[in-house]
Amino acid sequence: MFLETRQVVKSFQGFKAVDALSVSVTEGEILGLIGPNGAGKSTFFSCLTGDLQPTSGEILFDGKVITHLAPEHRARLGLARSFQVPLTFEHMTVLENVMVGAFLHTRDVRAARAKAQQVVDQVGLAAMADTPARGLGTPNRKRLEIARALATNPRILLLDEAMAGLTPTEVKSAIELVRALHAQGITLIIVEHVMEVIMSLTHRVVVMHQGRQIAMGTPHEVVNDPQVVSAYLGKRAARAAAGAS
Ligand SMILES: Nc1ncnc2c1ncn2[C@@H]1O[C@H](COP(=O)(O)OP(=O)(O)OP(=O)(O)O)[C@@H](O)[C@H]1O
Ligand SMILES: [Mg+2]
């Protein structure tokens, strides 16, 4: 298994935000992770990347136990995420923000700049490369967040609501970007409330509710699962999603 969690728990003062979650991802897969607000999706991502230490349980990546590795060490192994609330250096330009990611693998400024330029081009931010980040609107901030993660050369990329707040046209181009990343060999886990994105991109979906996994299957299977409909989707949204796939 490429990435695997075993009974991962994350408690905050006794409250289990993630409750015994065992999830595995195969190399080359696009896994969807869905569930209502507060289900524990972002907390689970933080446990995977080391931004939070799990309370208990084990995490394995590419055959190695990484449960207690520092975030930077995990990033070097090829784990990267985009944050739901972007971590942007507002006074720095787009290119400079992305260079921060590239410095994970090099200390050479020219090499970092070249890498950053390449991913800035790929995510469609070339025209904004020299714009200070504070001048960006939501869609470009989302792109910048993905670019920063891509600059670390991930083998697996965790996208946390990377398409929230985008117009339907912007969502379409973001879907194309994810397809391109997948085609270049990156494994992905996608957290997204936009069901159209989940239905069209993912191979398999894990559904979380109150920290636990309540369903797992193909996108079609989960939107037709009565537990998923009642805990998260609601009947109308489930029918719409099933129709869109
Ligand atoms: N640092 C923290 N301290 C205390 N409680 C927290 C902390 N981080 C998250 N929580 C709680 O853990 C639960 C899961 O939160 P999380 O942000 O992981 O949910 P989510 O599934 O990502 O939700 P959303 O779809 O709204 O982004 C929530 O009840 C949240 O309030
Ligand atoms: Mg979240």
CSV table of C-alpha atoms in Angstrom, one decimal, residues 26-233:
chain,number,residue,atom,x,y,z
A,26,THR,CA,-2.8,2.8,-3.8
A,27,GLU,CA,-0.1,4.5,-5.9
A,28,GLY,CA,-1.7,6.3,-8.9
A,29,GLU,CA,-5.1,6.5,-7.3
A,30,ILE,CA,-7.4,9.5,-6.8
A,31,LEU,CA,-9.1,9.1,-3.5
A,32,GLY,CA,-12.0,11.3,-2.5
A,33,LEU,CA,-12.6,12.2,1.1
A,34,ILE,CA,-16.0,13.7,1.9
A,35,GLY,CA,-18.2,14.3,4.8
A,36,PRO,CA,-20.1,17.1,6.6
A,37,ASN,CA,-18.4,20.2,8.1
A,38,GLY,CA,-16.5,19.1,11.2
A,39,ALA,CA,-16.3,15.5,10.1
A,40,GLY,CA,-12.5,15.5,10.7
A,41,LYS,CA,-11.3,15.7,7.1
A,42,SER,CA,-8.8,18.5,7.5
A,43,THR,CA,-7.6,17.1,10.9
A,44,PHE,CA,-7.0,13.8,9.2
A,45,PHE,CA,-4.9,15.6,6.5
A,46,SER,CA,-2.9,17.2,9.2
A,47,CYS,CA,-2.2,13.9,10.8
A,48,LEU,CA,-1.0,12.6,7.4
A,49,THR,CA,1.3,15.5,6.8
A,50,GLY,CA,2.6,15.8,10.4
A,51,ASP,CA,1.0,19.2,11.0
A,52,LEU,CA,-0.7,17.4,13.9
A,53,GLN,CA,0.5,14.4,15.9
A,54,PRO,CA,-2.1,11.7,16.0
A,55,THR,CA,-3.1,10.7,19.5
A,56,SER,CA,-2.8,7.1,18.6
A,57,GLY,CA,-2.6,4.8,15.6
A,58,GLU,CA,0.0,4.4,12.8
A,59,ILE,CA,0.7,6.0,9.5
A,60,LEU,CA,2.8,4.3,6.8
A,61,PHE,CA,4.0,5.8,3.5
A,62,ASP,CA,5.7,3.8,0.9
A,63,GLY,CA,6.5,1.0,3.4
A,64,LYS,CA,7.9,3.3,6.1
A,65,VAL,CA,6.3,4.2,9.4
A,66,ILE,CA,6.0,8.0,9.3
A,67,THR,CA,3.6,8.5,12.3
A,68,HIS,CA,6.1,10.6,14.3
A,69,LEU,CA,8.2,12.2,11.5
A,70,ALA,CA,8.3,16.0,11.3
A,71,PRO,CA,6.3,17.6,8.5
A,72,GLU,CA,9.4,18.6,6.6
A,73,HIS,CA,10.7,15.1,6.7
A,74,ARG,CA,7.4,13.8,5.3
A,75,ALA,CA,7.5,16.5,2.6
A,76,ARG,CA,10.9,15.3,1.6
A,77,LEU,CA,9.5,11.8,1.2
A,78,GLY,CA,6.9,13.2,-1.2
A,79,LEU,CA,3.9,14.1,0.9
A,80,ALA,CA,2.4,17.5,0.2
A,81,ARG,CA,-0.9,19.3,0.9
A,82,SER,CA,-2.8,22.4,0.0
A,83,PHE,CA,-4.3,24.1,3.0
A,84,GLN,CA,-8.0,24.9,3.2
A,85,VAL,CA,-7.0,28.4,4.4
A,86,PRO,CA,-4.0,29.2,2.2
A,87,LEU,CA,-0.7,29.9,3.9
A,88,THR,CA,0.4,32.8,1.8
A,89,PHE,CA,3.2,35.3,2.4
A,90,GLU,CA,1.1,38.3,1.4
A,91,HIS,CA,4.0,40.7,0.8
A,92,MET,CA,5.9,38.3,-1.4
A,93,THR,CA,5.2,37.7,-5.1
A,94,VAL,CA,3.5,34.7,-6.5
A,95,LEU,CA,6.8,33.3,-7.7
A,96,GLU,CA,8.5,33.9,-4.4
A,97,ASN,CA,5.7,32.1,-2.5
A,98,VAL,CA,6.1,29.1,-4.8
A,99,MET,CA,9.9,29.2,-4.3
A,100,VAL,CA,9.4,28.6,-0.6
A,101,GLY,CA,8.1,25.1,-1.6
A,102,ALA,CA,11.0,24.6,-4.1
A,103,PHE,CA,13.5,25.3,-1.3
A,104,LEU,CA,12.6,22.0,0.2
A,105,HIS,CA,14.9,20.2,-2.2
A,106,THR,CA,17.5,22.8,-3.1
A,107,ARG,CA,19.3,25.7,-1.6
A,108,ASP,CA,20.2,27.1,-5.0
A,109,VAL,CA,18.1,30.2,-5.6
A,110,ARG,CA,18.3,29.8,-9.4
A,111,ALA,CA,17.2,26.2,-9.3
A,112,ALA,CA,14.3,27.1,-6.9
A,113,ARG,CA,13.3,29.9,-9.2
A,114,ALA,CA,13.3,27.7,-12.2
A,115,LYS,CA,11.2,25.0,-10.5
A,116,ALA,CA,8.8,27.7,-9.2
A,117,GLN,CA,8.4,29.2,-12.7
A,118,GLN,CA,7.6,25.7,-14.1
A,119,VAL,CA,4.8,25.0,-11.6
A,120,VAL,CA,3.5,28.6,-11.8
A,121,ASP,CA,3.2,28.1,-15.6
A,122,GLN,CA,1.5,24.7,-15.1
A,123,VAL,CA,-1.2,26.0,-12.7
A,124,GLY,CA,-2.0,29.0,-15.0
A,125,LEU,CA,-0.4,31.8,-12.9
A,126,ALA,CA,2.3,32.8,-15.3
A,127,ALA,CA,0.9,36.2,-15.9
A,128,MET,CA,0.7,36.8,-12.1
A,129,ALA,CA,4.2,35.5,-11.3
A,130,ASP,CA,5.5,38.9,-10.2
A,131,THR,CA,2.3,40.1,-8.5
A,132,PRO,CA,2.4,40.4,-4.7
A,133,ALA,CA,0.2,37.6,-3.3
A,134,ARG,CA,-2.0,40.2,-1.4
A,135,GLY,CA,-3.3,41.2,-4.8
A,136,LEU,CA,-4.8,37.8,-5.6
A,137,GLY,CA,-8.5,36.9,-5.6
A,138,THR,CA,-9.8,33.5,-4.4
A,139,PRO,CA,-9.3,31.4,-7.6
A,140,ASN,CA,-5.7,32.5,-8.0
A,141,ARG,CA,-5.0,32.0,-4.3
A,142,LYS,CA,-6.2,28.4,-4.7
A,143,ARG,CA,-3.9,28.0,-7.6
A,144,LEU,CA,-1.0,29.5,-5.7
A,145,GLU,CA,-1.7,27.0,-2.8
A,146,ILE,CA,-1.5,24.1,-5.3
A,147,ALA,CA,1.6,25.5,-6.9
A,148,ARG,CA,3.4,25.9,-3.6
A,149,ALA,CA,2.7,22.2,-2.8
A,150,LEU,CA,3.7,21.1,-6.3
A,151,ALA,CA,7.0,22.9,-6.0
A,152,THR,CA,8.0,20.3,-3.4
A,153,ASN,CA,7.8,17.5,-6.0
A,154,PRO,CA,5.1,15.5,-4.3
A,155,ARG,CA,4.4,11.8,-5.0
A,156,ILE,CA,1.1,12.2,-3.2
A,157,LEU,CA,-0.8,15.5,-3.0
A,158,LEU,CA,-3.6,16.2,-0.5
A,159,LEU,CA,-6.0,18.8,-1.8
A,160,ASP,CA,-8.2,20.4,1.0
A,161,GLU,CA,-11.1,22.1,-0.7
A,162,ALA,CA,-8.9,23.5,-3.4
A,163,MET,CA,-12.0,24.3,-5.5
A,164,ALA,CA,-14.1,25.9,-2.9
A,165,GLY,CA,-15.4,29.3,-3.9
A,166,LEU,CA,-14.7,28.9,-7.6
A,167,THR,CA,-17.2,29.5,-10.4
A,168,PRO,CA,-18.3,26.5,-12.5
A,169,THR,CA,-15.8,27.5,-15.2
A,170,GLU,CA,-13.0,27.8,-12.8
A,171,VAL,CA,-13.9,24.4,-11.3
A,172,LYS,CA,-13.7,22.9,-14.8
A,173,SER,CA,-10.2,24.2,-15.3
A,174,ALA,CA,-9.2,23.1,-11.8
A,175,ILE,CA,-10.5,19.6,-12.7
A,176,GLU,CA,-8.3,19.7,-15.8
A,177,LEU,CA,-5.3,20.6,-13.7
A,178,VAL,CA,-5.9,17.7,-11.3
A,179,ARG,CA,-6.2,15.4,-14.3
A,180,ALA,CA,-2.8,16.7,-15.6
A,181,LEU,CA,-1.2,16.2,-12.2
A,182,HIS,CA,-2.5,12.6,-12.1
A,183,ALA,CA,-1.3,11.9,-15.6
A,184,GLN,CA,2.2,13.0,-14.6
A,185,GLY,CA,2.2,10.3,-11.9
A,186,ILE,CA,1.0,12.1,-8.7
A,187,THR,CA,-1.4,10.2,-6.4
A,188,LEU,CA,-4.1,12.4,-4.9
A,189,ILE,CA,-6.5,12.6,-2.0
A,190,ILE,CA,-9.1,15.2,-2.6
A,191,VAL,CA,-11.4,16.8,0.1
A,192,GLU,CA,-14.2,18.6,-1.7
A,193,HIS,CA,-17.8,19.5,-1.0
A,194,VAL,CA,-18.5,20.1,-4.7
A,195,MET,CA,-19.8,16.6,-5.6
A,196,GLU,CA,-19.4,17.2,-9.3
A,197,VAL,CA,-15.6,17.2,-8.6
A,198,ILE,CA,-15.7,14.1,-6.6
A,199,MET,CA,-17.9,12.3,-9.1
A,200,SER,CA,-15.7,13.2,-12.1
A,201,LEU,CA,-12.3,12.8,-10.6
A,202,THR,CA,-12.1,10.1,-8.0
A,203,HIS,CA,-11.7,6.4,-8.3
A,204,ARG,CA,-12.8,5.7,-4.8
A,205,VAL,CA,-14.4,7.7,-2.0
A,206,VAL,CA,-14.1,7.5,1.8
A,207,VAL,CA,-17.0,9.1,3.6
A,208,MET,CA,-16.3,10.5,7.1
A,209,HIS,CA,-18.9,11.5,9.8
A,210,GLN,CA,-18.0,12.5,13.3
A,211,GLY,CA,-14.4,11.3,12.9
A,212,ARG,CA,-15.3,7.9,11.6
A,213,GLN,CA,-15.5,6.2,8.2
A,214,ILE,CA,-19.2,5.6,7.5
A,215,ALA,CA,-18.8,4.4,3.9
A,216,MET,CA,-16.2,3.6,1.2
A,217,GLY,CA,-16.6,2.7,-2.4
A,218,THR,CA,-16.8,4.0,-5.9
A,219,PRO,CA,-18.3,7.5,-6.3
A,220,HIS,CA,-21.5,5.9,-7.6
A,221,GLU,CA,-21.7,3.5,-4.6
A,222,VAL,CA,-21.3,6.1,-2.0
A,223,VAL,CA,-23.8,8.6,-3.4
A,224,ASN,CA,-26.4,5.8,-3.4
A,225,ASP,CA,-25.5,4.7,0.1
A,226,PRO,CA,-28.5,5.6,2.4
A,227,GLN,CA,-26.2,6.3,5.4
A,228,VAL,CA,-24.2,8.8,3.3
A,229,VAL,CA,-27.4,10.4,2.0
A,230,SER,CA,-28.7,10.9,5.5
A,231,ALA,CA,-25.4,12.0,7.2
A,232,TYR,CA,-24.2,14.3,4.5
A,233,LEU,CA,-25.7,14.6,1.0
